[in-house]
Coordinates of C-alpha atoms and ligand atoms in Angstrom, one line a residue:
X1 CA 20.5 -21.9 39.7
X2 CA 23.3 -21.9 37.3
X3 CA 27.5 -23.2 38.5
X4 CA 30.0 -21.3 36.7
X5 CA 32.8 -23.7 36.6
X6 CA 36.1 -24.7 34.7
X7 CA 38.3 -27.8 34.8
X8 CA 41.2 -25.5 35.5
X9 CA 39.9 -25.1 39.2
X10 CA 40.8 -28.2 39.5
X11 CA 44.6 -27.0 38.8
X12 CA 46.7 -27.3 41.7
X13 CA 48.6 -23.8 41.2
X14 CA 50.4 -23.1 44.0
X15 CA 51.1 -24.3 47.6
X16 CA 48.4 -22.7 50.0
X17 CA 45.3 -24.1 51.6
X18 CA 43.6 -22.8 48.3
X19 CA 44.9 -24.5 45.7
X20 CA 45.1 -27.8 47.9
X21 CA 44.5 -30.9 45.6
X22 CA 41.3 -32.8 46.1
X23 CA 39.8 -29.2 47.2
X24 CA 37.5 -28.7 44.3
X25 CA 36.3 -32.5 43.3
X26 CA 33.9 -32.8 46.8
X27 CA 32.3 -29.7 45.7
X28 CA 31.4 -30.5 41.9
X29 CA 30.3 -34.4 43.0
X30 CA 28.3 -32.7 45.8
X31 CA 26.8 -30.0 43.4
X32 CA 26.9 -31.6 39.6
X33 CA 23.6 -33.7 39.8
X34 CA 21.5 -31.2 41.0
X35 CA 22.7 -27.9 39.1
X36 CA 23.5 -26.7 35.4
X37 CA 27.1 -26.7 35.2
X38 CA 28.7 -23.5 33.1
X39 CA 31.9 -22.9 31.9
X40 CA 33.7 -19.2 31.9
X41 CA 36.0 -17.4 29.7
X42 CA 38.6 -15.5 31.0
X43 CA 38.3 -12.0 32.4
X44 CA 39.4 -9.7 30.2
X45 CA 43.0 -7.1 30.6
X46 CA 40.1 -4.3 30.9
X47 CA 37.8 -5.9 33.4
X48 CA 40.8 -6.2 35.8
X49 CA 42.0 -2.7 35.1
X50 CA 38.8 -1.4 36.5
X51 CA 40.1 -2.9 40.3
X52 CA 43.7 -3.1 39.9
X53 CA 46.7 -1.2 39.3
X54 CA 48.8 -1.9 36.1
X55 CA 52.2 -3.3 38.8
X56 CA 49.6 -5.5 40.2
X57 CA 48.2 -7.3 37.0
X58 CA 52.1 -7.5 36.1
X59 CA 53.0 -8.7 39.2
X60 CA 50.3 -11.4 39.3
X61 CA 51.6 -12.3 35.7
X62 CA 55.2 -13.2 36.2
X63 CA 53.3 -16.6 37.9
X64 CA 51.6 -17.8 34.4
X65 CA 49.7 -20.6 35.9
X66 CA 48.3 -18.4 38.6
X67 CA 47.4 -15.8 36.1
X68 CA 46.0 -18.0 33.9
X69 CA 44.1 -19.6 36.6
X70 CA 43.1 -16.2 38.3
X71 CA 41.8 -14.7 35.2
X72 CA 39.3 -17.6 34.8
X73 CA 38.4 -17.4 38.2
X74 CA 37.5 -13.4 37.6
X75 CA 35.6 -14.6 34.7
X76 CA 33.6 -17.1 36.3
X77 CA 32.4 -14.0 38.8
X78 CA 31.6 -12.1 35.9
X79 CA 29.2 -14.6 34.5
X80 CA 28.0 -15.3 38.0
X81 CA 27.2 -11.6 38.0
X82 CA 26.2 -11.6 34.7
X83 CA 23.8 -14.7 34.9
X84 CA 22.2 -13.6 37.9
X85 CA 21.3 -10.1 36.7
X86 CA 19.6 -11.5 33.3
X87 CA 17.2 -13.1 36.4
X88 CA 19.1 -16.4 36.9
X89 CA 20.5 -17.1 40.1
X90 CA 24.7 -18.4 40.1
X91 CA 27.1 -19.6 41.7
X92 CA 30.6 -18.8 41.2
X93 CA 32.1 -22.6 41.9
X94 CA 35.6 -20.9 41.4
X95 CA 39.3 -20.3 43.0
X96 CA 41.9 -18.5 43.8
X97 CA 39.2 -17.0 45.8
X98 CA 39.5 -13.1 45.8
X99 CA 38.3 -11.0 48.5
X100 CA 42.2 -10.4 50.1
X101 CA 42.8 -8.5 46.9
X102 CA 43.5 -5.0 46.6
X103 CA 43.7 -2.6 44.2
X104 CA 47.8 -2.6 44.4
X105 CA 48.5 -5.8 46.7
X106 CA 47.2 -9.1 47.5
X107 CA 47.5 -11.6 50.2
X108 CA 45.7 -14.5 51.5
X109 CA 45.6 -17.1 48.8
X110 CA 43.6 -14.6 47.1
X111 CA 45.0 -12.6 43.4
X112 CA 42.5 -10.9 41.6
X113 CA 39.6 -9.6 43.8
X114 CA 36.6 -11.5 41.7
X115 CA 33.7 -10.0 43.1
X116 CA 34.8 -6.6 43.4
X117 CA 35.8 -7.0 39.0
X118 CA 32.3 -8.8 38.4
X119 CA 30.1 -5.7 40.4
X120 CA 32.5 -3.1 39.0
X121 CA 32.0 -4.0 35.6
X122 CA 28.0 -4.4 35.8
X123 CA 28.1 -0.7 37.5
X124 CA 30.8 0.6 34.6
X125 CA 28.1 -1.0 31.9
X126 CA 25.4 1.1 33.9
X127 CA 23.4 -2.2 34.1
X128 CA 23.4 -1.6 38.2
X129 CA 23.4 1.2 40.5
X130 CA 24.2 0.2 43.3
X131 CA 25.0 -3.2 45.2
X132 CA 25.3 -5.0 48.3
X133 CA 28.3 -7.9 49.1
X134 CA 27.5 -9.6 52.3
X135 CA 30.8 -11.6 52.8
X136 CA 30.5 -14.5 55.3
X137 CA 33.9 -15.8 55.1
X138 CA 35.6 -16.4 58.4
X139 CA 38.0 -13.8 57.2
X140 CA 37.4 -10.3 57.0
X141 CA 37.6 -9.3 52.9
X142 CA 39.8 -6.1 53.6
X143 CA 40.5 -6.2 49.5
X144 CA 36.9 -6.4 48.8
X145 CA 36.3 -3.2 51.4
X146 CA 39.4 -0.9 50.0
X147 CA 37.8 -1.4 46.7
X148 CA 34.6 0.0 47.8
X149 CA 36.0 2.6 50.7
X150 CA 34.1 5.8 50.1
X151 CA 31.5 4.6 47.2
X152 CA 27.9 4.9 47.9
X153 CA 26.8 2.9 45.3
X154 CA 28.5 -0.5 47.3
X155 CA 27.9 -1.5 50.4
X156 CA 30.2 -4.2 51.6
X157 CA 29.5 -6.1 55.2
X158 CA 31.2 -8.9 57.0
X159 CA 29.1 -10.2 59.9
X160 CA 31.1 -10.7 63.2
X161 CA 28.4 -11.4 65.5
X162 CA 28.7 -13.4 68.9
X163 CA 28.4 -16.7 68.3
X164 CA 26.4 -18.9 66.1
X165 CA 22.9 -17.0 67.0
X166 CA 24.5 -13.9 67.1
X167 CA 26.2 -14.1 63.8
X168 CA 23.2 -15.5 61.7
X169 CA 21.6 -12.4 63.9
X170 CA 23.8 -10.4 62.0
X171 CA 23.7 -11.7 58.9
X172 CA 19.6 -10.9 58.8
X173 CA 20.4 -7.3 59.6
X174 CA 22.8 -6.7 57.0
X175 CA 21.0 -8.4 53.8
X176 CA 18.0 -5.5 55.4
X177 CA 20.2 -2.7 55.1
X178 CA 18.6 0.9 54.6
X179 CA 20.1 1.9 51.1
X180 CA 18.8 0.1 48.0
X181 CA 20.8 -2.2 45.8
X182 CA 20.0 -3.5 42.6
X183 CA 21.9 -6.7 43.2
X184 CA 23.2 -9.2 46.2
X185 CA 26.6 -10.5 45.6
X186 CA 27.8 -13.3 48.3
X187 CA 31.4 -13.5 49.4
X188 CA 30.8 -17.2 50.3
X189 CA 33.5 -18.5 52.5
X190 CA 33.0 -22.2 54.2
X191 CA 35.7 -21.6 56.6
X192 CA 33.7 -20.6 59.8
X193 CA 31.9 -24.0 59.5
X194 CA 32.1 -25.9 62.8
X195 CA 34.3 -28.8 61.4
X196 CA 36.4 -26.1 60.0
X197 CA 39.3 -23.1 61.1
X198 CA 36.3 -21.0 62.5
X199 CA 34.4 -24.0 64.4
X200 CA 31.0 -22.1 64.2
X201 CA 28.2 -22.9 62.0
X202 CA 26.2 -25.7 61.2
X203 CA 25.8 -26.8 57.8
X204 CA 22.0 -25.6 57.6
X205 CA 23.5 -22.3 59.0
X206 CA 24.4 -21.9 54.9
X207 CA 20.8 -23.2 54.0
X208 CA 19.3 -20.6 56.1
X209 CA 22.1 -17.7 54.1
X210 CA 21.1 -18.8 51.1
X211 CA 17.0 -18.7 51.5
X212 CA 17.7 -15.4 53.5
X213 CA 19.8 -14.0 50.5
X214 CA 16.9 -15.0 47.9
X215 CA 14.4 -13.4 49.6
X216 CA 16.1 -9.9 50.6
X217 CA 16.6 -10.1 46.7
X218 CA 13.1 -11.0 45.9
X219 CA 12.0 -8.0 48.0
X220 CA 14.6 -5.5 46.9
X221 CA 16.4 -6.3 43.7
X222 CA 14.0 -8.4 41.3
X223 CA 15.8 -11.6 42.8
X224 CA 18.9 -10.6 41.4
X225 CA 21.1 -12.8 43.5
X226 CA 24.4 -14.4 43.0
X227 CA 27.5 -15.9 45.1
X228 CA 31.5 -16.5 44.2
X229 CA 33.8 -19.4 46.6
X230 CA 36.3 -17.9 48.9
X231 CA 37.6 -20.0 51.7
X232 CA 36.5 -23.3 53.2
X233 CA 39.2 -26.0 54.1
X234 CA 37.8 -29.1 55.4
X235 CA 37.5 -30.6 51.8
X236 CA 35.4 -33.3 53.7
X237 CA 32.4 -30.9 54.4
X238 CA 32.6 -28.3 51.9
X239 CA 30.5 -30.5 49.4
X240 CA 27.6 -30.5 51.8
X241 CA 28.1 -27.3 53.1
X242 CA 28.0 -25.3 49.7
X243 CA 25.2 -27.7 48.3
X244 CA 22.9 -26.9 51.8
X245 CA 23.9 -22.8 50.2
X246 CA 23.2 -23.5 47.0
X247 CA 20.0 -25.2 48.0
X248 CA 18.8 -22.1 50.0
X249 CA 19.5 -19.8 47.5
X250 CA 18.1 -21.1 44.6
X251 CA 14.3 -21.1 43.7
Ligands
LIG1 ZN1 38.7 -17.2 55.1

């Protein structure tokens, strides 16, 4: 299990729940003596292009620090992707998260929709035909769904569920949906935790997402597994929470 991380997450570059300082050091303490640690490049002016419109990327640009920020967080997705289909499980240990973003609009703390760039650039390379985001952010990721409206070859889910059996219910029967996928990204938001905005799950709750995650991969796409941060604001659980993920995902 490989973290795809960069010092400059730990920028504080703008004023939402996001950016917050102190947000990113639980998570790299929590994570740093148990995982290899990877640093990304920056996504490139093409790799964006593929999920947003030219006003967008200009738009996003008139913040520099937020663009320069953003574009490393895209980046960090792409090696996630890019790590976990060469047969090594990642993890995207990134922000701004992404899955608010649109093709022309953004909202939510979120800029440049990361996963959506990282799976539209292995499918563009014809390295995958198909893929499967299971998104278990308290949110829904409407950015990450309008990028894949109307494709066959993604299928994006976001379990609702009724309460904390009925969601991790959910969560099963998505990650054993019917169509194949040759890879399983995770939209990995924190922020339904019980100690956190949603006030649901446990932190094993992640353990169990993660172990479920690896094997649905194992039995479908050669273990091709791999997850990016989106939300998660109680800065004083998230360390736990995404190490129990982290633990259940990797080997
Ligand atoms: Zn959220």
């Amino acid at each position: 299990m490989k973290v795809i991380f960069h010092p400059r997450f730990y920028e504080v570059y703008t004023s939402d729940p996001a950016a917050a300082p102190g947000r990113m050091e639980p998570m790299v303490k929590a994570l740093e003596k148990e995982f290899e640690f990877i640093e990304p490049g920056p996504a490139a002016e093409r790799d964006l292009a593929r999920v947003h419109g030219k006003n967008h990327i200009q738009s996003v640009k008139r913040e520099p620090q937020v663009f320069e920020v953003g574009i490393l967080a895209a980046g960090g997705a792409i090696l996630a992707a890019e790590t976990a289909f060469e047969g090594q499980p990642a993890f995207g240990l990134i922000r701004p998260p992404g899955h608010h973003a649109s093709p022309h609009s953004c909202w939510g703390f979120c800029y440049f929709n990361n996963i959506a760039i990282a799976i539209k650039k292995l499918l563009s390379e014809g390295k995958i035909k198909g893929a499967l985001i299971l998104d278990f952010d308290l949110h829904y990721g409407d950015g990450t769904s309008n990028m894949f409206s109307g494709s066959p070859a993604v299928s994006y889910f976001h379990p609702e569920g009724n309460g904390r059996e009925g969601f991790l219910e959910e969560v099963k029967r998505c990650l054993q949906a019917q169509k194949s996928y040759d890879i399983i990204a995770l939209s990995a938001g924190f922020d339904r935790h019980e100690e956190d905005w949603g006030g649901l799950l446990k932190t094993e709750d992640y353990f169990t997402i993660g172990k479920w995650a690896k094997e649905a991969s194992l039995e479908r796409c050669l273990g091709r597994r791999f997850g990016v941060l989106e939300g998660g604001y109680n800065h004083s659980v998230l360390g736990r929470n995404v190490k129990s993920l982290l633990q259940g995902l990797s080997n």
